[in-house]
XYZ file of C-alpha atoms in Angstrom:
374
model
C -1.871 5.972 2.316
C -4.535 3.436 3.281
C -4.809 1.731 0.266
C -1.182 0.524 0.627
C -1.721 -0.304 4.118
C -4.597 -2.359 3.200
C -2.897 -4.134 0.512
C -0.638 -5.542 2.925
C -3.239 -6.292 5.811
C -5.189 -9.673 5.167
C -3.709 -13.058 5.262
C -5.644 -15.367 7.182
C -8.782 -13.392 6.430
C -9.713 -12.142 3.203
C -11.077 -8.850 1.844
C -11.921 -8.914 -2.080
C -11.472 -5.697 -3.612
C -13.760 -5.544 -6.720
C -13.628 -3.124 -9.392
C -17.250 -3.669 -10.196
C -20.224 -5.425 -8.204
C -22.465 -5.858 -11.391
C -23.218 -9.889 -11.997
C -21.221 -11.342 -14.513
C -23.301 -12.713 -17.401
C -22.746 -16.283 -18.459
C -20.219 -16.862 -21.140
C -21.780 -17.130 -24.732
C -20.268 -18.443 -27.902
C -19.274 -15.175 -30.013
C -17.482 -15.029 -33.043
C -13.557 -14.352 -32.898
C -12.486 -10.795 -33.272
C -9.606 -8.859 -33.336
C -8.347 -8.148 -30.297
C -4.983 -6.455 -31.261
C -6.243 -2.828 -31.149
C -7.999 -3.056 -27.651
C -4.869 -4.814 -26.540
C -2.706 -1.886 -27.591
C -5.276 0.793 -25.847
C -5.301 -1.279 -22.668
C -1.242 -1.260 -22.668
C -1.421 2.431 -23.425
C -3.689 3.135 -20.469
C -1.490 0.825 -18.372
C 1.476 3.005 -19.047
C -0.118 6.274 -18.403
C -1.596 5.041 -15.078
C 1.850 3.471 -14.316
C 3.644 7.370 -14.759
C 0.792 9.026 -13.029
C 1.410 6.625 -9.992
C 4.984 7.090 -10.100
C 4.633 10.796 -10.242
C 1.626 11.481 -7.713
C 3.610 8.753 -5.066
C 6.993 11.209 -5.654
C 5.331 14.476 -5.529
C 3.186 13.270 -2.490
C 6.354 11.922 -0.515
C 8.126 15.344 -1.565
C 4.899 17.395 -0.519
C 4.692 15.717 2.960
C 8.684 16.040 3.727
C 8.513 19.733 2.659
C 5.378 20.383 4.820
C 6.186 18.736 7.947
C 10.002 20.141 7.779
C 8.607 23.758 7.691
C 5.142 25.315 7.103
C 3.357 22.660 9.242
C 5.127 20.334 11.485
C 2.082 18.375 12.629
C 2.345 14.915 10.427
C -0.224 12.974 12.604
C -2.677 16.109 12.366
C -2.165 16.424 8.659
C -2.547 12.466 7.957
C -5.897 12.674 9.974
C -6.954 15.499 7.497
C -5.835 13.136 4.820
C -8.268 10.459 5.878
C -11.010 13.153 6.190
C -10.843 13.991 2.494
C -10.708 9.962 1.775
C -13.726 9.756 3.704
C -15.443 12.827 1.736
C -14.387 11.317 -1.738
C -15.493 7.919 -1.002
C -18.996 9.206 0.518
C -19.414 11.237 -3.003
C -18.809 8.096 -4.835
C -21.346 6.263 -2.835
C -23.805 8.810 -3.413
C -23.528 9.920 -7.124
C -21.613 7.221 -9.019
C -23.345 4.753 -11.000
C -24.040 1.588 -9.369
C -22.483 -0.213 -12.242
C -19.112 1.166 -10.930
C -19.587 1.137 -7.307
C -22.107 0.142 -5.024
C -21.856 0.413 -1.213
C -21.479 -2.885 0.662
C -23.548 -2.775 3.799
C -21.708 -4.103 6.960
C -23.169 -7.401 8.142
C -22.276 -9.028 11.342
C -19.563 -8.285 14.114
C -16.551 -10.510 11.867
C -16.817 -7.822 9.291
C -16.598 -5.145 11.633
C -13.797 -6.790 13.391
C -11.689 -7.219 10.259
C -12.262 -3.426 9.014
C -11.248 -2.388 12.923
C -7.849 -3.740 12.101
C -7.273 -1.282 9.333
C -7.241 1.769 11.136
C -5.057 0.085 14.070
C -2.430 -0.783 11.734
C -2.537 2.331 9.712
C -1.838 4.424 12.701
C 1.257 1.926 13.387
C 2.391 2.120 9.963
C 1.492 5.519 8.239
C 1.141 7.458 11.544
C 4.646 6.719 12.554
C 6.220 6.787 9.065
C 5.048 10.621 8.855
C 6.474 11.121 12.430
C 9.703 9.969 11.614
C 9.907 12.530 8.351
C 10.339 15.153 11.142
C 13.539 13.869 12.486
C 15.051 12.141 9.059
C 15.616 12.717 5.304
C 13.331 11.431 2.745
C 15.913 9.413 1.333
C 16.666 7.537 4.790
C 13.052 7.065 5.380
C 12.858 5.234 2.242
C 15.806 3.313 2.735
C 14.446 2.073 6.137
C 10.988 1.331 4.817
C 12.484 -0.788 2.168
C 13.415 -3.155 4.778
C 9.429 -4.231 4.828
C 10.025 -7.331 2.708
C 12.596 -8.544 5.282
C 10.311 -8.126 8.256
C 7.298 -9.754 6.280
C 9.733 -12.724 5.433
C 10.638 -13.146 9.153
C 7.379 -12.841 10.345
C 6.077 -15.199 7.587
C 8.864 -17.847 8.598
C 7.930 -18.041 12.560
C 4.336 -18.150 12.092
C 3.990 -20.397 8.786
C 7.364 -21.889 8.588
C 7.291 -20.670 5.175
C 10.781 -21.295 3.389
C 12.532 -19.305 0.346
C 14.194 -19.935 -2.476
C 18.076 -19.354 -2.647
C 17.894 -16.277 -5.206
C 15.104 -14.709 -2.793
C 17.127 -15.383 0.246
C 20.230 -13.584 -1.325
C 17.993 -10.648 -2.371
C 16.891 -10.235 1.078
C 20.542 -10.666 2.700
C 21.847 -8.044 0.388
C 18.872 -5.724 1.223
C 19.722 -5.853 4.729
C 23.426 -5.267 4.003
C 22.581 -2.240 1.741
C 20.323 -0.641 4.080
C 22.500 -1.273 7.116
C 25.665 0.373 5.203
C 23.349 3.135 3.733
C 21.783 4.062 6.831
C 24.889 3.643 9.320
C 27.308 5.846 6.779
C 24.832 8.311 6.169
C 25.874 11.856 7.690
C 22.261 12.759 8.028
C 21.536 9.774 10.567
C 19.518 10.421 13.415
C 18.669 7.754 16.156
C 15.548 9.260 16.794
C 14.194 9.227 13.285
C 15.709 5.701 12.503
C 14.050 4.033 15.703
C 10.408 5.834 14.813
C 10.823 4.777 11.034
C 11.620 1.111 12.017
C 8.753 1.154 14.214
C 6.267 2.020 11.426
C 7.966 -0.904 9.382
C 7.221 -3.205 12.530
C 3.800 -1.862 12.973
C 3.141 -2.744 9.346
C 4.244 -6.147 9.805
C 2.306 -6.611 13.156
C -0.808 -5.450 11.053
C -0.381 -8.384 8.869
C 0.561 -10.790 11.926
C -2.539 -9.722 14.135
C -4.870 -10.022 11.353
C -3.762 -13.611 10.558
C -3.588 -14.656 14.115
C -6.810 -13.208 15.562
C -9.413 -13.681 12.360
C -10.960 -16.699 10.733
C -11.284 -17.699 7.348
C -14.518 -16.134 6.464
C -14.537 -14.039 3.182
C -15.484 -10.474 3.392
C -16.183 -8.680 -0.255
C -15.574 -4.956 -0.333
C -14.872 -2.341 -2.512
C -11.989 -0.068 -1.879
C -14.312 2.947 -1.499
C -16.042 0.878 0.854
C -12.560 0.307 2.913
C -12.210 4.010 2.717
C -15.823 4.997 3.711
C -15.511 2.437 6.535
C -12.159 3.270 8.000
C -11.471 6.495 7.608
C -13.412 7.797 10.702
C -12.149 5.306 12.615
C -8.628 6.223 11.615
C -9.468 9.576 12.655
C -10.356 8.805 15.964
C -7.133 6.769 16.529
C -4.993 9.589 14.932
C -6.584 12.654 17.314
C -5.578 11.327 20.320
C -2.001 10.541 18.927
C -1.941 13.899 17.625
C -2.341 15.532 20.651
C 0.166 13.278 22.491
C 2.913 14.177 20.478
C 2.078 17.942 20.520
C 0.620 18.417 17.114
C -2.288 20.649 18.505
C 0.189 23.536 19.511
C 2.755 23.127 16.075
C -0.927 23.582 14.087
C -2.186 26.429 16.232
C 1.132 27.981 15.571
C 1.243 27.377 12.026
C -2.244 28.820 11.626
C -1.391 32.002 13.517
C 2.008 32.235 11.258
C 0.570 31.721 7.938
C -3.129 32.878 8.136
C -6.436 30.981 7.259
C -6.009 30.861 3.472
C -2.632 29.406 3.578
C -3.080 27.071 6.295
C -6.145 25.912 4.574
C -4.374 25.826 1.160
C -1.660 23.538 2.660
C -4.413 20.963 4.323
C -6.535 20.693 1.060
C -3.664 20.241 -1.148
C -2.369 17.563 0.875
C -5.695 15.998 1.153
C -6.404 16.278 -2.868
C -3.109 14.318 -3.168
C -4.021 11.697 -0.741
C -7.308 10.842 -2.157
C -6.024 11.459 -5.790
C -3.138 8.824 -4.963
C -5.700 6.269 -3.911
C -7.804 6.681 -7.181
C -4.906 6.173 -9.212
C -3.781 3.324 -7.204
C -7.169 1.747 -7.760
C -7.410 2.436 -11.623
C -3.793 0.872 -11.865
C -4.811 -2.124 -9.764
C -7.905 -2.353 -11.925
C -6.204 -2.104 -15.476
C -3.081 -4.436 -14.739
C -3.216 -6.571 -11.332
C -2.120 -6.366 -7.614
C 1.132 -8.043 -8.636
C 2.380 -5.436 -11.189
C 1.372 -3.039 -8.502
C 3.686 -4.625 -5.977
C 6.231 -4.856 -8.371
C 5.963 -0.939 -9.054
C 6.531 -0.261 -5.550
C 9.932 -1.492 -6.173
C 10.721 0.946 -8.599
C 8.901 3.872 -6.682
C 11.714 3.630 -3.701
C 14.413 4.037 -5.972
C 12.857 6.811 -7.632
C 11.805 8.809 -4.489
C 15.297 8.133 -2.995
C 17.068 9.511 -6.409
C 14.745 12.727 -6.437
C 14.937 13.323 -2.653
C 18.536 14.320 -3.224
C 17.675 16.536 -6.051
C 14.879 18.660 -4.071
C 16.155 18.739 -0.380
C 19.638 19.297 1.065
C 20.588 15.782 1.763
C 24.297 14.897 2.201
C 25.650 11.458 1.371
C 29.011 9.745 1.540
C 30.488 7.058 -0.784
C 29.690 3.995 1.537
C 26.293 5.656 1.968
C 25.667 5.804 -1.700
C 26.711 1.878 -2.300
C 24.449 1.103 0.360
C 21.429 2.779 -1.382
C 22.466 1.476 -4.550
C 22.773 -2.241 -3.042
C 19.156 -1.908 -1.141
C 17.711 -0.355 -4.606
C 19.046 -3.300 -6.775
C 17.975 -6.000 -3.870
C 14.511 -4.429 -3.643
C 13.571 -4.400 -7.294
C 15.430 -7.837 -7.453
C 13.064 -9.277 -4.600
C 9.850 -7.788 -6.013
C 10.585 -9.365 -9.469
C 11.268 -12.906 -7.824
C 7.817 -12.415 -6.173
C 6.328 -11.282 -9.287
C 7.614 -14.733 -11.134
C 6.359 -16.585 -8.011
C 2.886 -15.210 -8.256
C 2.694 -15.761 -12.153
C 3.555 -19.199 -11.350
C 1.020 -19.530 -9.017
C -1.676 -18.080 -11.111
C -0.641 -20.376 -13.937
C -0.753 -23.495 -11.469
C -4.654 -21.876 -10.250
C -5.745 -21.977 -13.752
C -4.818 -25.620 -14.247
C -6.395 -26.480 -10.656
C -8.646 -23.985 -9.219
C -7.794 -23.416 -5.061
C -10.739 -23.852 -2.817
C -12.250 -20.223 -1.978
C -11.475 -20.316 1.421
C -7.895 -20.524 0.686
C -7.314 -17.890 -1.653
C -5.504 -14.511 -0.821
C -6.238 -10.801 -1.055
C -6.943 -9.573 -4.382
C -4.471 -11.893 -6.064
C -6.534 -14.998 -5.408
C -3.218 -17.088 -4.779
C -2.607 -19.602 -1.766
C -2.736 -17.485 1.239
C 0.537 -16.610 3.246
C 2.198 -13.787 5.299
C 4.283 -12.718 2.334
C 1.733 -13.295 -0.234
C -1.526 -11.323 0.209
């Protein structure tokens, strides 16, 4: 899920994701007109996109868990095929869509290339390890451990930037830690190797943010999301294929091909690849019609939805203590997302009153840069 990985990457550096690169005409005085109908349409479109986002994310997570647990237990290889589909989709967009919607941004200079190469590295640590963890732990535990990400980012931002947090936000982070510890430790499905690999993916996601902020300067790079898919999907595959060989995915892939036959094997791969690219498209549209802030808040509810449905789809065990831990974690995660939303809304108001210098703006949001606020 390279869009999610990308949206967490750039802190000290900046990638501006643009819905359109067409020049914006100068403002003209026009007669006032009724915008209530257009506002209602926008709300309906955003609501539909939000439903599609939740639905596709839920289906994608459940499909991956089912696929890795049985028909094709080769998560790194499958992740590489997803990137192949994303590259193909971005290439088709570059060749055939109107330039008013997307025009490819050429790579200029080593600074832009260096920034882009951070994405494949972080993607392999983050998404690659996360998919491997699905071989050893349940989907509910996977999502529960992944929800530790805000705490990891907060710790990193404290040591790197000396950033302080409000008491309500500290309380939600503390509750999140308690909930995760209780939910994971009391789970009958707990396996140490799955826990360690999933935790490593969270650390990898945080390192992705830290390394980008540490090694890169403040130069601005303007890219469409399709540019990111077009330029980083192939390097991701280059990173992932040796990783797939090291974990033995080549043997499992051959076994699955022989067991299921060419038709069913290709069907499984194509289904996952189409889901991956469709999820990226829906995410792009959701950010375009709402904002990256709303997208981040939706992530809090997304975790709760996946955990809940995972118990309906898969044979997962749960104890009373584990259930309490999961509920506490979900409440804390949603609460932290809401507080982050409020903070960014306040910063948006302040930015309107006083425009920040361009070299101090963060990724997509245009707010002041920090590890926690990208």
